[in-house]
Coordinates of C-alpha atoms and ligand atoms in Angstrom, one line a residue:
Chain A
X1168 CA 134.9 69.5 29.9
X1169 CA 133.2 67.1 27.3
X1170 CA 133.4 64.6 29.9
X1171 CA 131.6 66.2 32.7
X1172 CA 128.9 67.4 30.1
X1173 CA 128.6 63.7 29.1
X1174 CA 127.9 62.4 32.7
X1175 CA 125.4 65.1 33.5
X1176 CA 123.7 64.5 30.3
X1177 CA 123.6 60.7 31.5
X1178 CA 122.2 61.9 34.8
X1179 CA 119.5 63.8 33.5
X1180 CA 117.9 61.2 31.4
X1181 CA 116.7 59.8 34.3
X1182 CA 113.7 61.1 35.8
X1183 CA 114.7 60.8 39.6
X1184 CA 117.6 63.1 38.9
X1185 CA 115.1 65.7 37.8
X1186 CA 112.9 65.3 40.9
X1187 CA 116.1 65.9 42.9
X1188 CA 116.8 69.2 40.9
X1189 CA 112.9 70.6 41.1
X1190 CA 112.5 69.6 44.6
X1191 CA 116.1 70.9 45.6
X1192 CA 115.5 74.4 44.1
X1193 CA 111.9 74.8 45.3
X1194 CA 113.1 74.1 48.7
X1195 CA 115.8 76.5 48.5
X1196 CA 113.5 79.1 47.1
X1197 CA 111.1 78.8 49.9
X1198 CA 113.5 78.5 52.8
X1199 CA 115.3 81.9 51.7
X1200 CA 112.0 84.0 51.5
X1201 CA 111.5 83.7 55.2
X1202 CA 114.9 83.9 56.2
X1203 CA 115.0 87.5 56.3
X1204 CA 112.0 87.6 58.7
X1205 CA 113.3 84.9 61.0
X1206 CA 116.7 86.7 61.2
X1207 CA 115.3 90.3 61.9
X1208 CA 112.7 88.8 64.3
X1209 CA 115.6 87.2 66.3
X1210 CA 113.8 83.9 65.7
X1211 CA 117.0 82.6 63.9
X1212 CA 116.8 79.5 66.5
X1213 CA 113.4 78.7 65.9
X1214 CA 114.3 77.0 62.7
X1215 CA 116.6 74.9 64.7
X1216 CA 114.2 73.7 67.6
X1217 CA 111.4 72.9 65.1
X1218 CA 113.9 70.9 63.0
X1219 CA 114.7 68.7 66.1
X1220 CA 110.8 68.4 66.5
X1221 CA 110.4 67.2 63.0
X1222 CA 113.4 64.7 63.8
X1223 CA 111.4 63.3 66.9
X1224 CA 108.3 63.2 64.8
X1225 CA 109.7 61.3 62.1
X1226 CA 111.2 58.8 64.6
X1227 CA 107.1 58.5 66.0
X1228 CA 106.2 57.9 62.1
X1229 CA 108.9 55.2 61.7
X1230 CA 107.2 53.2 65.0
X1231 CA 103.9 53.3 62.9
X1232 CA 105.7 52.4 59.6
X1233 CA 103.8 54.8 57.9
X1234 CA 104.5 54.9 53.8
X1235 CA 104.9 58.6 54.1
X1236 CA 106.5 60.2 57.1
X1237 CA 105.0 63.6 56.1
X1238 CA 101.5 62.9 57.2
X1239 CA 102.9 63.0 60.8
X1240 CA 105.8 65.0 60.7
X1241 CA 103.6 67.9 59.1
X1242 CA 101.1 68.4 61.8
X1243 CA 103.6 67.9 64.5
X1244 CA 105.9 70.6 63.4
X1245 CA 103.2 73.2 62.7
X1246 CA 101.6 72.4 66.1
X1247 CA 104.9 73.1 68.0
X1248 CA 105.6 76.2 65.8
X1249 CA 102.2 77.3 67.3
X1250 CA 103.2 76.7 70.9
X1251 CA 106.5 77.9 70.5
X1252 CA 105.1 81.4 69.4
X1253 CA 102.7 81.2 72.1
X1254 CA 105.6 80.6 75.2
X1255 CA 107.4 83.7 73.3
X1256 CA 104.4 85.9 74.5
X1257 CA 103.6 84.8 77.7
X1258 CA 106.6 85.2 80.1
X1259 CA 106.5 82.3 82.3
X1260 CA 109.3 80.6 80.7
X1261 CA 111.0 82.8 77.9
X1262 CA 111.0 82.3 74.5
X1263 CA 114.9 81.3 74.3
X1264 CA 114.4 78.4 76.9
X1265 CA 111.3 77.4 75.4
X1266 CA 112.9 76.5 72.1
X1267 CA 116.0 74.9 73.6
X1268 CA 113.7 72.8 76.2
X1269 CA 111.6 71.7 73.0
X1270 CA 114.3 71.0 70.7
X1271 CA 116.5 69.0 73.1
X1272 CA 113.7 67.2 74.2
X1273 CA 112.6 66.2 70.7
X1274 CA 115.8 65.4 69.6
X1275 CA 116.3 63.0 72.8
X1276 CA 113.4 61.5 72.7
X1277 CA 113.3 60.9 68.9
X1278 CA 116.7 59.3 69.3
X1279 CA 115.4 57.1 72.1
X1280 CA 112.4 55.9 70.2
X1281 CA 114.6 55.2 67.0
X1282 CA 116.6 52.9 69.0
X1283 CA 113.7 51.1 70.7
X1284 CA 111.7 50.5 67.8
X1285 CA 114.4 50.5 65.1
X1286 CA 112.6 50.4 61.3
X1287 CA 115.9 49.2 59.7
X1288 CA 118.8 47.3 60.8
X1289 CA 121.2 50.4 60.2
X1290 CA 120.2 52.7 63.3
X1291 CA 123.0 55.0 62.9
X1292 CA 122.8 55.1 59.0
X1293 CA 119.1 56.4 59.7
X1294 CA 120.2 58.7 62.4
X1295 CA 122.6 60.1 60.2
X1296 CA 120.0 60.6 57.1
X1297 CA 118.1 62.6 59.3
X1298 CA 120.2 64.6 60.8
X1299 CA 122.2 65.3 57.7
X1300 CA 119.7 64.8 54.8
X1301 CA 119.6 61.7 52.9
X1302 CA 122.8 60.8 51.3
X1303 CA 121.2 61.4 48.0
X1304 CA 117.7 62.9 47.5
X1305 CA 118.2 60.7 44.6
X1306 CA 115.8 58.4 46.1
X1307 CA 112.4 60.6 46.0
X1308 CA 109.3 58.8 44.7
X1309 CA 106.9 60.9 42.7
X1310 CA 104.6 61.3 45.8
X1311 CA 107.3 63.2 47.6
X1312 CA 107.9 65.3 44.7
X1313 CA 103.8 66.3 44.5
X1314 CA 103.8 66.7 48.2
X1315 CA 106.9 69.2 47.9
X1316 CA 105.3 71.2 44.7
X1317 CA 102.1 71.5 46.4
X1318 CA 103.8 72.7 49.8
X1319 CA 106.3 75.1 48.0
X1320 CA 103.2 76.6 46.1
X1321 CA 101.4 77.2 49.4
X1322 CA 104.3 78.7 51.1
X1323 CA 105.2 81.0 48.1
X1324 CA 101.5 82.0 47.6
X1325 CA 101.0 82.7 51.6
X1326 CA 104.3 84.9 51.1
X1327 CA 103.2 86.7 48.5
X1328 CA 99.4 87.3 49.8
X1329 CA 101.1 88.4 53.3
X1330 CA 104.2 90.1 51.9
X1331 CA 103.4 93.5 53.1
X1332 CA 102.1 92.3 56.3
X1333 CA 105.2 90.3 56.9
X1334 CA 107.3 93.3 56.4
X1335 CA 105.0 95.4 58.7
X1336 CA 104.9 92.9 61.6
X1337 CA 108.8 92.2 61.2
X1338 CA 109.6 96.0 61.4
X1339 CA 107.5 97.1 64.1
X1340 CA 105.1 94.7 65.8
X1341 CA 103.7 97.6 68.3
X1342 CA 103.0 100.0 65.5
X1343 CA 101.1 97.5 63.7
X1344 CA 99.1 96.6 66.6
X1345 CA 98.3 100.2 67.7
X1346 CA 97.1 100.7 64.3
X1347 CA 94.6 98.2 64.8
X1348 CA 95.7 95.0 63.2
X1349 CA 95.8 91.7 64.8
X1350 CA 99.3 91.5 64.6
X1351 CA 99.2 87.9 66.0
X1352 CA 97.2 86.6 63.2
X1353 CA 100.6 87.4 61.0
X1354 CA 102.7 86.1 63.7
X1355 CA 100.9 82.7 63.3
X1356 CA 100.9 82.7 59.5
X1357 CA 105.0 83.4 59.8
X1358 CA 105.0 80.4 62.0
X1359 CA 103.2 78.0 60.0
X1360 CA 105.0 78.9 56.8
X1361 CA 108.3 78.6 59.0
X1362 CA 107.2 75.0 60.2
X1363 CA 106.3 73.9 56.5
X1364 CA 109.5 75.1 55.2
X1365 CA 111.6 73.1 57.8
X1366 CA 109.6 70.0 57.1
X1367 CA 110.3 70.5 53.4
X1368 CA 113.8 71.4 53.9
X1369 CA 114.5 67.8 56.4
X1370 CA 114.3 66.2 52.9
X1371 CA 117.2 68.2 51.4
X1372 CA 119.8 69.0 53.9
X1373 CA 118.5 67.1 57.2
X1374 CA 117.4 68.8 60.3
X1375 CA 121.1 70.1 61.5
X1376 CA 121.6 72.0 58.6
X1377 CA 118.4 73.6 57.9
X1378 CA 119.3 76.8 59.9
X1379 CA 121.9 77.2 57.5
X1380 CA 120.0 76.8 54.4
X1381 CA 117.5 79.5 56.2
X1382 CA 119.8 82.0 57.4
X1383 CA 122.8 82.1 55.2
X1384 CA 121.1 83.7 51.9
X1385 CA 119.5 86.0 54.3
X1386 CA 122.8 87.1 55.8
X1387 CA 124.2 87.3 52.6
X1388 CA 121.6 89.5 50.8
X1389 CA 121.6 91.5 54.1
X1390 CA 125.3 92.4 53.6
X1391 CA 124.9 94.1 50.2
X1392 CA 121.3 95.5 49.9
X1393 CA 119.2 97.8 51.6
X1394 CA 115.9 97.8 51.1
X1395 CA 113.5 94.6 52.3
X1396 CA 112.3 93.8 48.8
X1397 CA 115.6 93.7 47.1
X1398 CA 116.9 91.8 50.5
X1399 CA 114.4 89.3 49.7
X1400 CA 114.9 89.0 46.0
X1401 CA 118.4 88.7 46.4
X1402 CA 118.6 86.0 49.0
X1403 CA 116.0 84.2 46.8
X1404 CA 118.3 84.1 44.1
X1405 CA 121.6 83.1 45.9
X1406 CA 119.5 80.3 47.6
X1407 CA 118.1 78.9 44.4
X1408 CA 121.4 79.4 42.8
X1409 CA 123.7 77.6 45.5
X1410 CA 121.2 74.6 45.7
X1411 CA 121.5 74.3 42.0
X1412 CA 125.4 74.4 41.9
X1413 CA 125.2 72.1 45.2
X1414 CA 123.3 69.5 43.6
X1415 CA 125.2 69.4 40.6
X1416 CA 128.5 69.3 42.2
X1417 CA 127.3 66.7 44.8
X1418 CA 126.1 64.7 41.5
X1419 CA 129.4 64.9 40.0
X1420 CA 131.8 64.4 43.0
X1421 CA 129.6 62.2 44.8
X1422 CA 129.7 64.5 48.1
X1423 CA 126.6 64.5 50.3
X1424 CA 123.8 66.9 48.9
X1425 CA 123.2 69.1 51.9
X1426 CA 126.5 69.9 53.2
X1427 CA 127.5 70.7 49.3
X1428 CA 124.6 73.1 49.3
X1429 CA 125.2 74.7 52.5
X1430 CA 129.1 75.0 51.8
X1431 CA 127.9 76.7 48.4
X1432 CA 125.6 79.0 50.8
X1433 CA 128.7 79.8 53.0
X1434 CA 131.1 80.7 50.0
X1435 CA 128.6 83.1 48.6
X1436 CA 128.3 84.8 52.2
X1437 CA 131.9 85.2 52.3
X1438 CA 132.0 86.8 48.8
X1439 CA 129.1 88.9 49.8
X1440 CA 131.3 90.1 52.8
X1441 CA 134.2 91.2 50.7
X1442 CA 131.9 93.0 48.4
X1443 CA 130.0 94.9 51.3
X1444 CA 133.3 96.0 52.4
X1445 CA 134.4 97.5 48.8
X1446 CA 130.9 99.1 48.8
X1447 CA 131.4 101.0 52.0
X1448 CA 134.9 102.2 51.3
X1449 CA 133.3 103.7 48.1
X1450 CA 130.3 105.3 50.2
Chain B
X1060 CA 88.4 123.2 83.4
X1061 CA 89.3 125.9 81.6
X1062 CA 91.0 126.2 78.0
X1063 CA 89.0 123.3 77.0
X1064 CA 87.7 123.3 73.6
X1065 CA 86.7 121.1 70.8
X1066 CA 84.9 117.9 71.2
X1067 CA 86.6 115.2 73.8
X1068 CA 88.4 112.4 71.8
X1069 CA 90.0 110.6 74.5
X1070 CA 89.1 110.6 78.3
X1071 CA 90.8 108.8 80.9
X1072 CA 89.0 108.0 84.2
X1073 CA 90.9 106.7 87.2
X1074 CA 93.6 104.9 85.3
X1075 CA 95.8 102.6 86.9
X1076 CA 99.2 101.4 84.8
X1077 CA 101.7 98.7 85.4
X1078 CA 102.8 95.2 84.6
X1079 CA 101.8 91.7 85.8
X1080 CA 99.6 93.5 88.7
X1081 CA 102.5 95.8 90.1
X1082 CA 101.3 99.1 89.6
X1083 CA 103.4 101.8 88.0
X1084 CA 101.1 104.8 88.2
X1085 CA 97.4 105.4 89.4
X1086 CA 94.6 107.5 89.9
X1087 CA 95.3 109.1 86.5
X1088 CA 92.5 111.5 85.0
X1089 CA 92.5 113.3 82.0
X1090 CA 90.6 114.5 78.8
X1091 CA 92.1 115.1 75.4
X1092 CA 90.0 117.2 73.1
X1093 CA 90.2 117.9 69.4
X1094 CA 93.2 120.1 68.6
X1095 CA 94.9 119.6 71.9
X1096 CA 98.6 119.4 72.4
X1097 CA 99.1 117.4 75.6
X1098 CA 102.4 116.7 76.8
X1099 CA 103.1 114.2 79.2
X1100 CA 106.3 115.3 81.7
X1101 CA 107.6 113.0 84.3
X1102 CA 110.8 111.4 85.4
X1103 CA 112.5 108.4 84.1
X1104 CA 110.6 105.4 85.3
X1105 CA 107.5 107.2 86.3
X1106 CA 105.2 105.3 83.8
X1107 CA 105.0 107.6 80.7
X1108 CA 105.9 105.0 77.8
X1109 CA 103.4 102.8 79.9
X1110 CA 100.5 105.5 79.7
X1111 CA 101.2 105.7 76.0
X1112 CA 101.1 101.7 75.5
X1113 CA 98.0 101.3 77.3
X1114 CA 96.3 104.5 75.7
X1115 CA 97.2 102.6 72.2
X1116 CA 95.5 99.3 73.6
X1117 CA 99.1 97.5 73.5
X1118 CA 98.5 96.5 76.9
X1119 CA 95.6 96.6 79.3
X1120 CA 95.1 98.9 82.1
X1121 CA 95.1 97.5 85.6
X1122 CA 92.0 99.7 86.8
X1123 CA 90.0 102.5 85.4
X1124 CA 88.7 103.5 82.0
X1125 CA 89.8 104.9 78.5
X1126 CA 87.1 106.1 76.7
X1127 CA 87.3 107.0 73.0
X1128 CA 84.8 109.5 71.7
X1129 CA 84.3 112.1 68.8
X1130 CA 84.9 109.8 66.0
X1131 CA 88.3 108.2 67.1
X1132 CA 88.4 104.6 67.5
X1133 CA 91.3 102.5 68.8
X1134 CA 92.9 102.2 65.3
X1135 CA 92.8 106.0 64.6
X1136 CA 95.8 106.8 66.8
X1137 CA 99.2 107.3 64.9
X1138 CA 101.7 106.0 66.9
X1139 CA 105.8 107.4 67.1
X1140 CA 107.5 104.7 69.5
X1141 CA 110.4 105.7 71.6
X1142 CA 113.3 104.3 69.5
X1143 CA 114.3 100.9 69.8
X1144 CA 117.6 99.1 69.3
X1145 CA 116.2 96.4 67.4
X1146 CA 115.7 97.8 64.3
X1147 CA 119.5 99.0 63.9
X1148 CA 120.2 96.4 61.2
X1149 CA 117.0 96.2 59.2
X1150 CA 117.1 96.6 55.7
X1151 CA 114.3 98.6 54.7
X1152 CA 113.8 101.7 52.2
X1153 CA 112.1 104.8 53.8
X1154 CA 109.5 104.1 51.2
X1155 CA 108.5 100.5 52.4
X1156 CA 108.3 101.8 56.0
X1157 CA 106.1 105.0 55.3
X1158 CA 103.8 102.5 53.2
X1159 CA 103.5 100.3 55.8
X1160 CA 101.8 102.8 57.7
X1161 CA 98.8 102.0 55.7
X1162 CA 98.7 98.7 56.6
X1163 CA 95.6 98.7 58.4
X1164 CA 93.5 100.6 55.6
X1165 CA 94.5 97.7 53.2
X1166 CA 92.9 95.0 55.3
X1167 CA 93.1 91.7 53.6
X1168 CA 94.2 93.1 50.4
X1169 CA 97.6 91.8 49.6
X1170 CA 98.9 95.1 48.2
X1171 CA 98.7 98.7 48.6
X1172 CA 96.3 100.9 46.5
X1173 CA 97.0 103.5 44.6
X1174 CA 95.1 106.3 46.9
X1175 CA 97.1 104.7 49.9
X1176 CA 100.6 105.3 48.0
X1177 CA 99.3 108.5 47.1
X1178 CA 98.5 109.2 50.6
X1179 CA 102.1 108.0 51.9
X1180 CA 103.8 110.1 48.9
X1181 CA 101.9 113.2 50.1
X1182 CA 103.2 112.6 53.7
X1183 CA 106.7 112.1 52.9
X1184 CA 106.3 115.4 50.9
X1185 CA 105.1 117.3 54.0
X1186 CA 107.7 116.1 56.2
X1187 CA 110.5 116.9 53.3
X1188 CA 111.7 113.4 53.1
X1189 CA 110.6 112.8 49.9
X1190 CA 114.4 112.7 48.3
X1191 CA 115.3 110.2 50.8
X1192 CA 112.5 107.7 49.8
X1193 CA 114.5 105.3 48.2
X1194 CA 117.6 105.3 50.7
X1195 CA 117.9 102.9 53.5
X1196 CA 116.2 103.7 56.9
X1197 CA 119.2 102.5 59.0
X1198 CA 121.8 105.1 57.2
X1199 CA 119.8 108.1 57.9
X1200 CA 120.4 110.8 60.6
X1201 CA 118.4 110.5 64.0
X1202 CA 116.4 113.4 62.7
X1203 CA 115.7 112.4 59.6
X1204 CA 114.6 108.7 60.9
X1205 CA 112.0 110.4 63.3
X1206 CA 110.6 112.3 60.2
X1207 CA 110.3 108.9 58.7
X1208 CA 108.3 107.4 61.4
X1209 CA 106.1 110.6 61.9
X1210 CA 105.3 109.9 58.2
X1211 CA 104.5 106.4 59.0
X1212 CA 102.2 107.6 61.8
X1213 CA 100.4 110.0 59.5
X1214 CA 99.7 107.4 57.0
X1215 CA 98.0 105.4 59.8
X1216 CA 95.8 108.2 61.4
X1217 CA 95.2 111.6 60.4
X1218 CA 93.4 112.8 63.6
X1219 CA 95.5 111.8 66.5
X1220 CA 99.3 111.5 67.1
X1221 CA 100.8 109.7 70.1
X1222 CA 104.8 110.6 70.4
X1223 CA 106.8 108.9 72.8
X1224 CA 110.0 111.6 73.2
X1225 CA 110.3 112.0 69.4
X1226 CA 113.3 114.4 69.9
X1227 CA 115.3 112.2 71.9
X1228 CA 119.0 111.8 70.6
X1229 CA 118.4 114.5 68.1
X1230 CA 121.0 117.5 68.2
X1231 CA 119.4 121.2 69.1
X1232 CA 118.4 122.3 65.7
X1233 CA 117.1 119.1 64.6
X1234 CA 115.2 119.1 68.0
X1235 CA 113.7 122.5 67.2
X1236 CA 112.6 121.6 63.5
X1237 CA 110.9 118.5 64.9
X1238 CA 109.1 120.5 67.5
X1239 CA 108.1 123.2 64.7
X1240 CA 107.0 120.2 62.4
X1241 CA 104.8 118.9 65.3
X1242 CA 103.6 122.2 66.1
X1243 CA 102.6 122.8 62.4
X1244 CA 100.7 119.5 62.4
X1245 CA 98.9 120.5 65.5
X1246 CA 97.7 123.9 64.0
X1247 CA 96.5 122.0 61.1
X1248 CA 94.0 120.4 63.6
X1249 CA 95.7 117.2 64.6
X1250 CA 95.3 116.2 68.1
X1251 CA 99.0 115.8 69.7
X1252 CA 100.1 113.8 72.7
X1253 CA 103.7 114.0 73.6
X1254 CA 106.1 112.3 75.9
X1255 CA 108.5 114.7 76.6
X1256 CA 111.7 115.6 79.2
X1257 CA 112.1 118.9 77.8
X1258 CA 110.3 121.5 80.0
X1259 CA 111.2 124.5 78.1
X1260 CA 109.5 123.1 74.9
X1261 CA 106.7 121.2 76.4
X1262 CA 105.3 124.3 78.3
X1263 CA 106.3 126.4 75.0
X1264 CA 104.2 124.5 72.5
X1265 CA 101.7 122.6 74.4
X1266 CA 98.2 123.6 75.2
X1267 CA 97.8 121.0 78.3
X1268 CA 100.1 119.2 80.7
X1269 CA 100.1 116.2 82.2
X1270 CA 102.6 115.6 84.9
X1271 CA 103.1 112.2 86.4
X1272 CA 105.1 111.7 89.8
X1273 CA 106.0 108.7 91.8
X1274 CA 103.0 106.3 91.4
X1275 CA 100.6 108.9 90.9
X1276 CA 99.6 112.1 88.8
X1277 CA 100.7 115.6 90.2
X1278 CA 99.1 117.9 87.8
X1279 CA 96.8 117.8 84.6
X1280 CA 95.4 121.0 83.3
X1281 CA 96.3 124.1 80.8
X1282 CA 100.0 125.0 80.4
X1283 CA 99.3 128.3 82.1
X1284 CA 98.0 126.6 85.2
X1285 CA 100.8 124.4 85.3
X1286 CA 103.3 127.5 85.2
X1287 CA 101.3 128.9 88.1
X1288 CA 101.5 125.8 90.1
X1289 CA 104.2 124.4 92.6
X1290 CA 104.5 121.3 90.5
X1291 CA 106.2 123.0 87.2
X1292 CA 108.5 125.2 88.9
X1293 CA 110.2 122.3 91.0
X1294 CA 110.6 120.3 88.0
X1295 CA 111.8 123.1 86.1
X1296 CA 114.4 123.7 88.4
X1297 CA 115.3 120.4 88.7
X1298 CA 116.0 120.1 84.9
X1299 CA 117.6 123.6 84.6
X1300 CA 120.2 122.2 87.2
X1301 CA 120.7 118.7 85.5
X1302 CA 121.1 120.5 81.9
X1303 CA 123.8 123.0 83.0
Ligands
LIG655 N1 107.4 95.1 80.0 C1 107.9 95.5 81.2 N2 107.7 94.7 82.2 C2 107.6 95.0 83.7 N3 107.9 96.2 83.7 C3 108.1 97.2 83.1 C4 108.1 97.0 81.6 N4 108.6 98.0 81.1 C5 108.6 99.0 82.1 N5 108.4 98.4 83.4 C6 108.6 99.2 84.4 O1 107.6 100.5 84.6 C7 107.9 101.3 84.9 C8 107.6 102.5 84.1 O2 108.3 102.4 82.7 P1 108.0 103.2 81.7 O3 108.8 102.9 80.4 O4 106.8 103.7 81.3 O5 108.8 104.8 82.1 P2 108.9 106.1 81.3 O6 108.3 107.2 82.1 O7 108.4 105.9 80.0 O8 110.5 106.5 81.2 P3 111.7 107.0 80.4 O9 111.4 108.4 80.6 O10 112.9 106.8 80.6 O11 111.1 106.4 78.9 C9 109.5 101.2 85.0 O12 109.6 101.2 86.5 C10 109.7 100.1 84.6 O13 110.9 99.4 85.0
LIG656 MG1 109.6 106.0 78.1

């Protein structure tokens, strides 16, 4: 025990470990906030689709050799989020197919570009990193951290400002429109926040595991809690705790950060399922 | 037309309804005045829900015109939707849902004001669901759920209510309670437009009837006139033979 403690103490004397922890916890918090809405609006897969777009955008950014990929990735992902939402509304191509199309298309083009214009010698290593998250988010530089903190603040602030609207639009969009509120504006807000969260979370868990980060805490919380507010608060706590413990475990045992966090999320989900069985039996 | 009293609030002229250019019903003409209780009757698929959605501005009419007057604007209509399955697993407390009726009132303000909360609490009291306010919506009975949605609609608008089959899926006792409740609200001066399959209840409570047949309007006028016209009797006989 003392040994582990010493090891941690050593690690935490380095600033980059703190960066990783700060970034990890903020991303976990942000991604859990919208998870509930996305699950309930049957948008679970928009997260997946957008993350593939972000993957493609990263490949494009790699070609230009930018110092910070985010300047290309963020706008492209936000634009795709808005487009996906549009196609969801006009019924020419239904939302489901549109998401599949954009997501697989971006994945293919992205991989193609990465192979054609390799930015480093180790292509499969690069691809693996973008798909499953950096083997360590311990390589974050200070400007990555600042960008992440700024975006998290934007996401959290937007969520708090629009909380009641997001609830109303999620629960019954037609009612909101009928009472004269422009529901589409709030759908747009949801899409943009989602896109920002996805770009953020790419760093932590990679594009294949993002849906897990967004959805598991929400599903866990929905097992046990019964009001929207309590579900949101619970899923935020679950997500932050899982991310924190995932990062610690991966530091101590050298496992990949992203999948360790998701494993923790899955474990909590199973625990919450069992708890919900007991609650139901008592009721 | 006989039996019209009060100022007109909603006038539909030569309305055609439908989806993607395909007409579901046309030549719909009626006027709703303050304090009216209009019941919309018709078979499954005749376009009742479509009419409701058009009146609410959720979709555009294919042709014709809807005029709002007498102090009613587009957002001044409270809406009780025909039940949808999407919300079956939705975690939401009764209070959260009723408060969301005030969404249009609070504009860009990020939270509900004291007055809006008080209004919501008052509506919950009026519909007898105050004790349920902390309960989870999806764990309530069908009748209780309808009351919650009605309270939400009343928070959104106190002049006019649009109800799409408010009693479907309720047991007879709950149905009767719901009809009484709606009737009480109507007597307090709220204009009611209700879609129904229930001929007996419609003709018992409503002041006016709009009957939509295949593709066109079969009757619009007072309930007395409807009972005397042939349209009503045919539908009534069908309803009786179907129900028992
Ligand atoms: N979203 C839609 N897109 C295209 N057609 C639709 C849509 N919704 C309904 N319809 C069609 O419009 C017609 C009228 O439907 P509507 O829901 O208005 O009927 P209704 O009178 O409310 O029936 P019910 O009594 O079963 O509720 C039906 O033929 C239906 O198939
Ligand atoms: Mg209907």
